Amino acid sequence: MDPRDPITSTRGVGPVLERRLTAAGCRRVLDLLAHLPLRYEDRRTLGRLPGADHRATESAAPGPLTVVAQLESVRRVFGRRRFSRVEAVACDGAARVGVVWFNRPYLAQQLEEGVPYLLHGPLRRRGGDGPWQLSNPSVERISGGEPNGGPFDGGGVRPVYGRIGEVPPSRVARLAGDAIRGLRDTSGPDWIEEWLPCEERIRHGLPRLAQALTEVHSPSGEASIEDLNARRSPAHARLAYGEFLLQQLQLAAARRQRRRSGKPHRYRADRVAWAAASRLVPFRLTGAQERVLGEIADDLARNEPMLRLVQGDVGSGKTVLAALSCLMAARSGLQSALMAPTELLAEQHFTSLARLLGSHMTIALVTSSQCAASDDGSVSRPESTEERIAAGRIDLVVGTHALIQERTRFARLGLAVIDEQHRFGVVQRQSLARKGLRPDLLVMTATPIPRSLALTVYGDLDVSVLDELPPGRRPIETRVTTDGRMEETVEEVRRRLESGGRAYVVFPLIDGGEGVATGLPSLKEFGPRWARALAAPHGVVHGRLRRQERDETMSRFAAGSIQVLLATTVIEVGVDVPEATAMVILGAERFGLAQLHQLRGRIGRGTDPALGDPLCVAITGDSSAEAKRRLEAFAATTDGFRIAEEDMRQRGPGEILGTRQAGLPQFRFGDLARDWRWLVAARQDASGVLDRLAGPGNDALRRQLERRIPGLMSPEEGSPRP
Ligand code: ADP
Ligand code: MG
C-alpha cells in the first residue's frame, strides 16, 4: 500500500464511501491523512464507576472518566418540545451509574444490553449534588477484547476527528486508523518518502514524515496530551515546519529568479538628482523619509525590479515618497501608476500629488466616470486621457487598482505604486505580471505589521519603515467612556470647534433597520442629537449616498463651511483635513483595533497651534472583557506598530493580514499564530537549503518543489508525497 494510492485501497472504503470522500476532495490515502485530528482524548487509565458513597472523585481532578461497563435499561426519554435524550444505567460489576446522551437518538436502537462498552466522558453529579451521572460519553462496543475490531489496548490516546464532507467523525477515525495500520504493515515504519533535508530535520529535532503522520493519527503516548491538543507535539511541529519551509523555498526561489531576469527599463537618477527633487516639496523631509527614499533610490538603480513595502503610520508622509519616486521615473522617460483601493482615495491622491509636483510632471486621474488631466485641462483636444497614456504623454496615472489594471495601456510603465492602506498587493502584483508588465513596485501600507511577520510572510518583499511623524504634530488624547457621559464630551468638542477646528462623529451603522436589532447607535437615530448638541454647521456622509453628494459634503467640510461631519467608516481611509481636531466614535466596541486606529488617524494631522490638542473619544455601551481590553489598548497608545502588535496578540496574525482577501497562502498544518517560531525558522533556513538543492540527497525535496510551482498551497500541492 502506498500513500498516493486511491482512497479505495484503505480497508472498508466501498463505492458509497468513496463517492462521499471524493466529493469532499479526499481522493488519495494521503488526502485522508492530511485531515488531522481536532483533539485527543486520554483513555490511558481505565477508571471505575463511583459507588453511591463515593467521594474521591469530587476532590480529584475533574477530568473525564474512562471505564469498561455494560449497559442496562437503555431507553429514549422525550422531554419538552421535540427534544429527546437517551438514558441508560452503566454497570462495571461493582457500581451502577446513570448515563445520558443528548442529540443522539439513534443510540437507543444501537446500544445492546449485557455486552461490554468502553465509555469515556465527564462524570458529574446530577443537579450538582444528586447521584453520579456520565454525561454524553463517547461509547464503543468492545467485542472479544477489541473495540471496533481494532486491537484493544485499554484505550490509549484517542484522536477525535471532524467530519469530512458527509462522512461522520467516528467513521473518519476508523478510516485513518486503518490507513496508518495498512501503510505500516505493507511498507514498514518509513512508509512515505522523506523530503525534508536531513540537516534541518536533525538540527530542529524533528521526526521523519512517516513517523510524524503516524504519531498524529495514532499517538504512541510519548507526547503529552496537552501538547497533542495544542498541536505543539514534535509530530505536529514537523508537519508545520515542512509546510512553511516549502513555502519559504518557493518565495526564495522566485526572488532569485527575479534577480536574475533583470528589468527592461533604466533610471537616469543619481544621488544629486534625488536630492534636488526632494527640494521641490514645500517642507523638509523627516529623517525617516530621507532614509526610506534612499532605499527606494537604491532599488530603482538596480538591475532587478524593486519590490518594496513601505510601512508608515497614518500621516507619516508616504505620499511624498511615492510622488518623488514617480518624478524620478518621469525624468528618466518612464511612466508611473499609482493605485488606490477606492476612487475617493484615488481622487485625493491625485489632488495632493498635483499640488505637490503637478508643475514638474503630467498627472492624470482615471475614474470610472471620467478622466481628467492636471496640466492644461484642454477639453478641446480630441485625444482622450487613455490615448495620451498609451502614447506616453502622461507621466503619472492615478486611479483604483481595478481601473488601472483593466483599462489602461501604458507606453512604457516603469514604476507602479500600490497604496494598499489595509491590504497587501499580492493579488495586484500577480495581475500586473499577468499583463506582461514588470515595473518596479512600491507598496505602501498604513496598517503596520510587525516587521518580522511581514518579512516572513512576504519573504520576497523588502520592507522599509517610516517610524517618524513630520514635526509639529500634537499627540492625540484618547478617552474611552460609556454612553452616559455625553455632556462632558460635547463640551470638549465644542471648545475645539470654537477655535476653528472640525469634528467627526462616527457611527457604526447608517440606520437601525439593518437586519436584527443590534442595540448599536445609528447615524439616522442619533445623528440629529449630536448635531443639535454640537450646535455647528454639519454634514452627513455614508456609503449609501451618491458619490457626488458625498464628495461635495467632504469638500465643504475641508473648506470649513461645515464643521461637523456625521459619518460612517467611509471616512476611514485617506481623508486629509488638517483642521480636524476632534473625533467621537460611537459604538466603539463594534470596531477592531486597527480600524479604530485608522479612524483616529483622521484627526491631529494639522500643525497650527491655535487649533489646540486633538481629542478622540470612544464611546461604548458594551463592557465585555474583550471589548474593554481592545479599547484600553486603543487608548493606551497612538503608535501604530504597538497597536499592530497588540492586535496580533488579540486576534492572531491571520486576521491581521486579512488572510483570504490578500491572497496569502493558506496553510494546512501550520498556523501563523501558533507556529510562528517555525515560520521564522523556515524563513532563516530557506536560503541555505536552496543553495544545496542541486546537490546529492535532495531529489525528494526537488520533486516537492517542482510540483508546487503552478500554485501556492492548494491541498494537492501542499500534501506531502513520496
Ligand atoms: P500618509 O499617506 O503616510 O498617511 P501623507 O503622505 O498623506 O501621509 O502625509 C500627511 C500630511 O503630512 C500631508 O499633508 C503631507 O503634506 C504632510 N507631510 C508629509 N511629509 C511631511 C514633512 N516632512 N514635513 C511636514 N509635513 C509633511
Ligand atoms: Mg496616504
Short mmCIF file of C-alpha atoms in Angstrom, two decimals, residues 177-608:
data_model
loop_
_atom_site.label_atom_id
_atom_site.label_comp_id
_atom_site.label_asym_id
_atom_site.label_seq_id
_atom_site.Cartn_x
_atom_site.Cartn_y
_atom_site.Cartn_z
CA GLY A 177 -6.53 4.26 11.90
CA ASP A 178 -6.93 1.60 9.25
CA ALA A 179 -4.93 3.60 6.72
CA ILE A 180 -2.00 4.05 9.09
CA ARG A 181 -2.06 0.35 10.02
CA GLY A 182 -2.29 -0.66 6.38
CA LEU A 183 0.65 1.53 5.36
CA ARG A 184 2.79 0.35 8.23
CA ASP A 185 2.00 -3.32 7.63
CA THR A 186 2.76 -3.25 3.91
CA SER A 187 5.60 -0.71 3.67
CA GLY A 188 7.24 -0.74 7.07
CA PRO A 189 7.65 2.16 9.50
CA ASP A 190 9.08 4.54 6.89
CA TRP A 191 6.12 4.27 4.56
CA ILE A 192 6.39 7.71 2.96
CA GLU A 193 9.43 9.25 1.31
CA GLU A 194 11.23 11.77 3.47
CA TRP A 195 11.86 15.06 1.67
CA LEU A 196 12.93 17.33 4.49
CA PRO A 197 16.72 17.84 4.29
CA CYS A 198 18.41 15.75 6.93
CA GLU A 199 20.46 18.67 8.22
CA GLU A 200 17.45 20.84 9.08
CA ARG A 201 15.43 17.93 10.42
CA ILE A 202 18.15 16.89 12.82
CA ARG A 203 19.01 20.44 13.83
CA HIS A 204 15.39 21.11 14.82
CA GLY A 205 14.99 17.68 16.41
CA LEU A 206 12.01 16.78 14.23
CA PRO A 207 10.71 13.28 13.46
CA ARG A 208 10.63 11.81 9.96
CA LEU A 209 7.47 12.40 7.92
CA ALA A 210 6.10 8.85 8.26
CA GLN A 211 6.74 8.92 11.97
CA ALA A 212 5.04 12.32 12.32
CA LEU A 213 1.92 11.29 10.40
CA THR A 214 1.75 8.03 12.34
CA GLU A 215 2.07 9.86 15.63
CA VAL A 216 -0.67 12.42 14.95
CA HIS A 217 -3.14 9.75 13.82
CA SER A 218 -2.25 7.09 16.31
CA PRO A 219 -0.31 8.62 19.18
CA SER A 220 2.25 6.39 20.82
CA GLY A 221 1.74 8.04 24.19
CA GLU A 222 5.14 9.72 24.05
CA ALA A 223 3.84 13.24 23.56
CA SER A 224 1.76 14.73 26.33
CA ILE A 225 -1.96 15.05 25.79
CA GLU A 226 -1.63 18.81 26.28
CA ASP A 227 0.97 19.13 23.51
CA LEU A 228 -1.10 16.99 21.19
CA ASN A 229 -4.23 19.01 21.83
CA ALA A 230 -2.38 22.29 21.36
CA ARG A 231 -0.81 20.87 18.18
CA ARG A 232 2.60 21.53 19.65
CA SER A 233 3.88 17.96 19.68
CA PRO A 234 7.08 17.23 17.72
CA ALA A 235 4.94 15.44 15.14
CA HIS A 236 2.72 18.49 14.63
CA ALA A 237 5.79 20.72 14.50
CA ARG A 238 7.31 18.53 11.80
CA LEU A 239 4.26 18.93 9.61
CA ALA A 240 4.03 22.69 10.14
CA TYR A 241 7.74 23.33 9.63
CA GLY A 242 7.80 21.21 6.49
CA GLU A 243 4.90 23.16 5.06
CA PHE A 244 6.45 26.51 5.93
CA LEU A 245 9.82 25.50 4.51
CA LEU A 246 8.28 24.60 1.16
CA GLN A 247 6.55 27.98 1.02
CA GLN A 248 9.68 29.89 2.01
CA LEU A 249 11.75 27.97 -0.53
CA GLN A 250 9.29 28.93 -3.19
CA LEU A 251 9.48 32.61 -2.23
CA ALA A 252 13.26 32.50 -2.09
CA ALA A 253 13.40 30.80 -5.48
CA ALA A 254 11.07 33.40 -7.00
CA ARG A 255 13.24 36.14 -5.60
CA ARG A 256 16.39 34.67 -7.08
CA GLN A 257 14.71 34.30 -10.41
CA ARG A 258 13.61 37.94 -10.32
CA ARG A 259 17.16 38.96 -9.55
CA ARG A 260 18.47 37.02 -12.46
CA SER A 261 15.92 38.18 -15.03
CA GLY A 262 16.54 41.91 -14.53
CA LYS A 263 14.24 44.69 -15.71
CA PRO A 264 13.72 46.21 -19.14
CA HIS A 265 13.99 49.85 -18.08
CA ARG A 266 16.64 52.13 -16.57
CA TYR A 267 16.50 55.22 -14.39
CA ARG A 268 18.65 58.23 -15.05
CA ALA A 269 18.92 59.38 -11.49
CA ASP A 270 21.87 59.76 -9.18
CA ARG A 271 22.05 60.96 -5.58
CA VAL A 272 22.30 64.56 -6.69
CA ALA A 273 19.17 64.29 -8.81
CA TRP A 274 17.21 62.76 -5.92
CA ALA A 275 18.37 65.42 -3.52
CA ALA A 276 17.39 68.14 -5.98
CA ALA A 277 13.97 66.57 -6.45
CA SER A 278 13.29 66.38 -2.73
CA ARG A 279 13.88 70.13 -2.50
CA LEU A 280 10.85 70.64 -4.74
CA VAL A 281 8.36 69.73 -1.99
CA PRO A 282 7.31 72.56 0.32
CA PHE A 283 8.75 71.06 3.53
CA ARG A 284 11.84 69.31 4.79
CA LEU A 285 11.69 65.54 4.70
CA THR A 286 11.88 63.79 8.04
CA GLY A 287 14.87 61.62 8.81
CA ALA A 288 12.77 58.54 8.24
CA GLN A 289 11.54 59.83 4.89
CA GLU A 290 15.15 60.55 3.82
CA ARG A 291 16.22 57.07 4.82
CA VAL A 292 13.39 55.29 3.03
CA LEU A 293 13.81 57.47 -0.04
CA GLY A 294 17.44 56.37 -0.13
CA GLU A 295 16.33 52.74 0.00
CA ILE A 296 13.93 53.31 -2.87
CA ALA A 297 16.60 55.13 -4.89
CA ASP A 298 18.99 52.20 -4.43
CA ASP A 299 16.31 49.75 -5.51
CA LEU A 300 15.43 51.69 -8.65
CA ALA A 301 19.08 51.94 -9.63
CA ARG A 302 19.43 48.16 -9.54
CA ASN A 303 19.09 45.90 -12.50
CA GLU A 304 16.34 43.86 -10.85
CA PRO A 305 12.79 45.14 -10.34
CA MET A 306 12.09 46.73 -6.97
CA LEU A 307 9.64 45.02 -4.69
CA ARG A 308 9.43 47.19 -1.62
CA LEU A 309 6.87 47.60 1.10
CA VAL A 310 6.79 50.92 2.91
CA GLN A 311 5.08 50.73 6.27
CA GLY A 312 4.23 54.01 7.86
CA ASP A 313 1.61 55.08 10.28
CA VAL A 314 -1.20 57.34 9.08
CA GLY A 315 0.21 60.79 8.46
CA SER A 316 3.84 59.68 8.36
CA GLY A 317 4.19 61.07 4.86
CA LYS A 318 4.17 58.13 2.49
CA THR A 319 2.57 60.04 -0.37
CA VAL A 320 5.58 62.34 -0.73
CA LEU A 321 7.86 59.36 -1.17
CA ALA A 322 5.59 57.98 -3.87
CA ALA A 323 5.46 61.38 -5.57
CA LEU A 324 9.22 61.80 -5.64
CA SER A 325 9.76 58.28 -6.95
CA CYS A 326 7.27 58.93 -9.74
CA LEU A 327 9.03 62.18 -10.56
CA MET A 328 12.34 60.36 -10.89
CA ALA A 329 10.68 57.90 -13.22
CA ALA A 330 9.25 60.74 -15.31
CA ARG A 331 12.67 62.33 -15.57
CA SER A 332 14.01 59.01 -16.82
CA GLY A 333 11.35 58.92 -19.52
CA LEU A 334 9.26 56.30 -17.73
CA GLN A 335 5.58 56.29 -16.77
CA SER A 336 4.23 55.53 -13.30
CA ALA A 337 0.91 54.33 -11.97
CA LEU A 338 -0.44 54.99 -8.51
CA MET A 339 -3.20 52.63 -7.48
CA ALA A 340 -5.52 53.27 -4.55
CA PRO A 341 -8.15 50.98 -3.03
CA THR A 342 -11.10 53.38 -3.55
CA GLU A 343 -12.00 56.12 -6.02
CA LEU A 344 -12.26 58.68 -3.24
CA LEU A 345 -8.74 57.91 -2.17
CA ALA A 346 -7.51 57.97 -5.76
CA GLU A 347 -9.02 61.44 -6.18
CA GLN A 348 -7.35 62.64 -3.02
CA HIS A 349 -4.02 61.28 -4.14
CA PHE A 350 -4.49 62.96 -7.48
CA THR A 351 -5.23 66.29 -5.79
CA SER A 352 -2.32 66.15 -3.37
CA LEU A 353 0.14 64.87 -5.99
CA ALA A 354 -0.92 67.58 -8.40
CA ARG A 355 -0.43 70.14 -5.64
CA LEU A 356 2.98 68.74 -4.71
CA LEU A 357 4.58 68.10 -8.06
CA GLY A 358 1.97 68.85 -10.72
CA SER A 359 4.13 71.57 -12.24
CA HIS A 360 7.02 69.15 -12.76
CA MET A 361 5.20 66.25 -14.42
CA THR A 362 1.93 65.43 -16.15
CA ILE A 363 -0.54 63.66 -13.90
CA ALA A 364 -3.85 62.10 -14.91
CA LEU A 365 -6.73 60.69 -12.92
CA VAL A 366 -8.60 57.66 -14.22
CA THR A 367 -12.02 57.15 -12.65
CA SER A 368 -14.95 55.00 -13.64
CA SER A 369 -16.90 58.04 -14.84
CA GLN A 370 -14.33 60.35 -16.32
CA CYS A 371 -10.72 61.04 -17.00
CA ALA A 372 -9.04 64.25 -16.02
CA ALA A 373 -5.59 65.61 -16.62
CA SER A 374 -3.81 68.10 -14.48
CA ASP A 375 -1.70 70.02 -16.92
CA ASP A 376 -3.79 72.21 -19.17
CA GLY A 377 -7.27 70.72 -18.96
CA SER A 378 -7.71 71.47 -22.66
CA VAL A 379 -11.10 69.95 -23.30
CA SER A 380 -10.91 70.80 -26.94
CA ARG A 381 -8.14 68.32 -27.59
CA PRO A 382 -9.72 65.35 -29.32
CA GLU A 383 -7.34 62.89 -27.73
CA SER A 384 -8.67 61.09 -24.63
CA THR A 385 -6.61 60.66 -21.49
CA GLU A 386 -6.35 56.99 -22.24
CA GLU A 387 -4.90 57.68 -25.64
CA ARG A 388 -2.42 60.10 -24.14
CA ILE A 389 -1.36 57.46 -21.60
CA ALA A 390 -0.95 54.92 -24.36
CA ALA A 391 1.10 57.42 -26.34
CA GLY A 392 3.36 58.04 -23.34
CA ARG A 393 2.35 61.68 -22.93
CA ILE A 394 1.20 61.22 -19.31
CA ASP A 395 3.89 60.71 -16.68
CA LEU A 396 1.78 59.56 -13.74
CA VAL A 397 -1.61 57.86 -13.82
CA VAL A 398 -3.69 57.80 -10.62
CA GLY A 399 -6.71 55.52 -10.17
CA THR A 400 -8.05 52.46 -8.43
CA HIS A 401 -6.36 49.09 -8.87
CA ALA A 402 -9.22 47.81 -10.94
CA LEU A 403 -9.37 50.80 -13.27
CA ILE A 404 -5.70 50.97 -13.97
CA GLN A 405 -5.29 47.28 -14.40
CA GLU A 406 -8.31 46.73 -16.56
CA ARG A 407 -8.45 49.83 -18.71
CA THR A 408 -5.08 51.39 -19.04
CA ARG A 409 -2.42 50.66 -21.61
CA PHE A 410 0.93 52.24 -20.95
CA ALA A 411 3.60 53.18 -23.43
CA ARG A 412 6.44 52.38 -21.01
CA LEU A 413 5.40 51.68 -17.44
CA GLY A 414 8.44 51.81 -15.19
CA LEU A 415 7.01 52.17 -11.69
CA ALA A 416 3.80 51.08 -10.00
CA VAL A 417 2.87 52.38 -6.57
CA ILE A 418 0.21 50.45 -4.70
CA ASP A 419 -1.42 52.31 -1.84
CA GLU A 420 -2.95 49.44 -0.03
CA GLN A 421 -3.90 51.15 3.16
CA HIS A 422 -5.19 47.94 4.67
CA ARG A 423 -4.05 45.17 2.46
CA PHE A 424 -1.10 44.00 0.57
CA GLY A 425 -0.63 44.00 -3.12
CA VAL A 426 -0.04 40.33 -3.64
CA VAL A 427 -3.07 39.97 -5.86
CA GLN A 428 -2.35 43.21 -7.71
CA ARG A 429 1.23 42.17 -8.23
CA GLN A 430 0.16 38.94 -9.79
CA SER A 431 -2.36 40.57 -12.08
CA LEU A 432 0.20 43.10 -13.30
CA ALA A 433 2.59 40.29 -14.03
CA ARG A 434 -0.11 38.51 -16.00
CA LYS A 435 -0.41 41.57 -18.24
CA GLY A 436 3.25 41.10 -19.04
CA LEU A 437 4.27 44.23 -17.13
CA ARG A 438 7.29 44.12 -14.90
CA PRO A 439 7.51 47.55 -13.32
CA ASP A 440 9.28 48.43 -10.12
CA LEU A 441 6.75 48.02 -7.33
CA LEU A 442 6.31 50.17 -4.29
CA VAL A 443 3.62 49.02 -1.87
CA MET A 444 2.55 51.46 0.82
CA THR A 445 0.60 50.41 3.85
CA ALA A 446 -0.74 52.32 6.81
CA THR A 447 -1.52 49.17 8.74
CA PRO A 448 1.82 48.40 10.25
CA ILE A 449 2.55 44.75 10.57
CA PRO A 450 5.24 43.62 12.95
CA ARG A 451 8.28 43.83 10.74
CA SER A 452 9.41 40.28 11.24
CA LEU A 453 5.99 38.97 10.37
CA ALA A 454 5.87 40.92 7.13
CA LEU A 455 9.34 39.72 6.20
CA THR A 456 8.43 36.19 6.86
CA VAL A 457 5.04 36.00 5.28
CA TYR A 458 6.11 38.01 2.27
CA GLY A 459 9.56 36.56 2.02
CA ASP A 460 10.08 38.22 -1.34
CA LEU A 461 9.35 41.81 -0.29
CA ASP A 462 11.86 44.27 1.07
CA VAL A 463 10.46 46.28 3.93
CA SER A 464 11.00 49.92 4.81
CA VAL A 465 9.62 51.51 7.92
CA LEU A 466 8.60 55.17 8.32
CA ASP A 467 8.78 55.41 12.06
CA GLU A 468 8.76 59.17 12.47
CA LEU A 469 5.95 61.65 12.07
CA PRO A 470 6.50 65.06 10.45
CA PRO A 471 7.29 67.73 13.04
CA GLY A 472 4.64 69.83 14.74
CA ARG A 473 2.04 67.09 15.16
CA ARG A 474 0.31 67.25 18.51
CA PRO A 475 -0.23 63.99 20.36
CA ILE A 476 -3.85 62.85 20.26
CA GLU A 477 -5.53 62.33 23.58
CA THR A 478 -7.81 59.30 23.58
CA ARG A 479 -10.59 58.64 26.08
CA VAL A 480 -12.89 55.71 26.46
CA THR A 481 -16.23 56.43 28.12
CA THR A 482 -19.67 54.93 28.46
CA ASP A 483 -22.88 56.16 26.87
CA GLY A 484 -23.91 58.22 29.85
CA ARG A 485 -21.17 60.89 29.63
CA MET A 486 -22.37 62.75 26.56
CA GLU A 487 -22.41 66.28 28.08
CA GLU A 488 -18.75 66.16 29.01
CA THR A 489 -17.76 65.02 25.53
CA VAL A 490 -19.97 67.63 23.88
CA GLU A 491 -18.34 70.34 25.96
CA GLU A 492 -14.81 69.30 24.95
CA VAL A 493 -15.66 69.03 21.28
CA ARG A 494 -17.44 72.40 21.22
CA ARG A 495 -14.38 74.08 22.65
CA ARG A 496 -12.36 72.78 19.73
CA LEU A 497 -14.98 73.83 17.19
CA GLU A 498 -14.96 77.35 18.61
CA SER A 499 -11.22 77.66 17.98
CA GLY A 500 -11.76 76.83 14.30
CA GLY A 501 -11.39 73.04 14.47
CA ARG A 502 -13.54 70.41 12.83
CA ALA A 503 -15.07 67.28 14.32
CA TYR A 504 -16.01 63.85 13.09
CA VAL A 505 -18.79 61.89 14.79
CA VAL A 506 -18.52 58.28 13.64
CA PHE A 507 -21.42 55.80 13.80
CA PRO A 508 -21.20 52.03 13.35
CA LEU A 509 -24.49 51.91 11.39
CA ILE A 510 -26.41 54.09 8.95
CA ASP A 511 -29.84 53.24 10.31
CA GLY A 512 -31.17 50.87 12.93
CA GLY A 513 -33.21 48.86 10.45
CA GLU A 514 -30.24 46.87 9.21
CA GLY A 515 -31.12 43.29 9.94
CA VAL A 516 -31.66 42.38 13.56
CA ALA A 517 -31.84 44.98 16.27
CA THR A 518 -28.24 45.48 17.29
CA GLY A 519 -28.58 47.96 20.11
CA LEU A 520 -25.87 49.99 18.39
CA PRO A 521 -26.27 53.71 17.83
CA SER A 522 -27.12 54.52 14.23
CA LEU A 523 -26.44 57.68 12.28
CA LYS A 524 -30.13 58.19 11.44
CA GLU A 525 -31.22 57.80 15.04
CA PHE A 526 -28.50 59.63 16.95
CA GLY A 527 -27.00 61.91 14.29
CA PRO A 528 -29.56 64.71 14.80
CA ARG A 529 -28.98 64.70 18.56
CA TRP A 530 -25.25 65.14 18.14
CA ALA A 531 -25.76 67.84 15.51
CA ARG A 532 -28.06 69.77 17.87
CA ALA A 533 -25.76 69.32 20.84
CA LEU A 534 -22.65 70.48 19.00
CA ALA A 535 -24.55 73.44 17.54
CA ALA A 536 -22.33 73.93 14.48
CA PRO A 537 -22.99 73.57 10.74
CA HIS A 538 -22.92 69.85 9.96
CA GLY A 539 -22.99 67.45 7.05
CA VAL A 540 -23.63 63.74 6.63
CA VAL A 541 -21.60 61.17 4.70
CA HIS A 542 -22.11 57.44 4.42
CA GLY A 543 -21.77 54.68 1.90
CA ARG A 544 -25.32 54.86 0.59
CA LEU A 545 -25.12 58.44 -0.62
CA ARG A 546 -24.31 59.15 -4.22
CA ARG A 547 -20.62 59.73 -4.61
CA GLN A 548 -21.10 63.25 -5.91
CA GLU A 549 -23.12 64.24 -2.88
CA ARG A 550 -20.58 62.66 -0.56
CA ASP A 551 -17.70 64.42 -2.26
CA GLU A 552 -19.49 67.78 -2.11
CA THR A 553 -20.04 67.41 1.63
CA MET A 554 -16.42 66.38 2.10
CA SER A 555 -15.10 69.42 0.26
CA ARG A 556 -17.36 71.74 2.27
CA PHE A 557 -16.01 70.11 5.42
CA ALA A 558 -12.45 70.61 4.17
CA ALA A 559 -13.22 74.24 3.29
CA GLY A 560 -14.81 74.88 6.68
CA SER A 561 -18.38 75.79 5.73
CA ILE A 562 -19.28 72.56 7.54
CA GLN A 563 -17.63 72.00 10.89
CA VAL A 564 -19.12 68.70 12.00
CA LEU A 565 -19.21 65.59 9.88
CA LEU A 566 -21.64 62.86 10.91
CA ALA A 567 -20.25 59.80 9.21
CA THR A 568 -19.81 56.08 8.99
CA THR A 569 -16.43 54.46 8.42
CA VAL A 570 -16.35 55.73 4.83
CA ILE A 571 -14.03 58.40 6.26
CA GLU A 572 -11.67 55.71 7.48
CA VAL A 573 -9.19 55.91 4.65
CA GLY A 574 -7.14 58.77 3.45
CA VAL A 575 -9.36 61.76 4.22
CA ASP A 576 -6.96 64.59 4.98
CA VAL A 577 -8.38 67.69 6.69
CA PRO A 578 -5.65 69.38 8.76
CA GLU A 579 -8.16 71.36 10.85
CA ALA A 580 -9.87 68.23 12.16
CA THR A 581 -9.05 68.03 15.87
CA ALA A 582 -11.93 66.10 17.40
CA MET A 583 -13.41 62.68 16.82
CA VAL A 584 -16.22 60.94 18.63
CA ILE A 585 -16.62 57.24 17.88
CA LEU A 586 -19.96 55.76 18.90
CA GLY A 587 -20.48 52.06 19.44
CA ALA A 588 -16.70 51.83 19.60
CA GLU A 589 -16.84 48.20 20.74
CA ARG A 590 -18.01 47.39 17.26
CA PHE A 591 -14.68 48.29 15.64
CA GLY A 592 -11.41 46.37 15.54
CA LEU A 593 -8.20 47.86 16.91
CA ALA A 594 -6.68 48.53 13.53
CA GLN A 595 -9.87 50.18 12.33
CA LEU A 596 -10.09 52.40 15.40
CA HIS A 597 -6.50 53.43 14.87
CA GLN A 598 -7.20 54.16 11.22
CA LEU A 599 -10.21 56.30 12.15
CA ARG A 600 -8.26 58.23 14.75
CA GLY A 601 -5.62 58.92 12.12
CA ARG A 602 -8.10 61.35 10.52
CA ILE A 603 -7.52 63.91 13.27
CA GLY A 604 -4.45 65.73 14.51
CA ARG A 605 -2.93 65.99 11.04
CA GLY A 606 -2.50 69.76 11.16
CA THR A 607 0.28 71.71 12.82
CA ASP A 608 -1.46 75.02 13.62
#
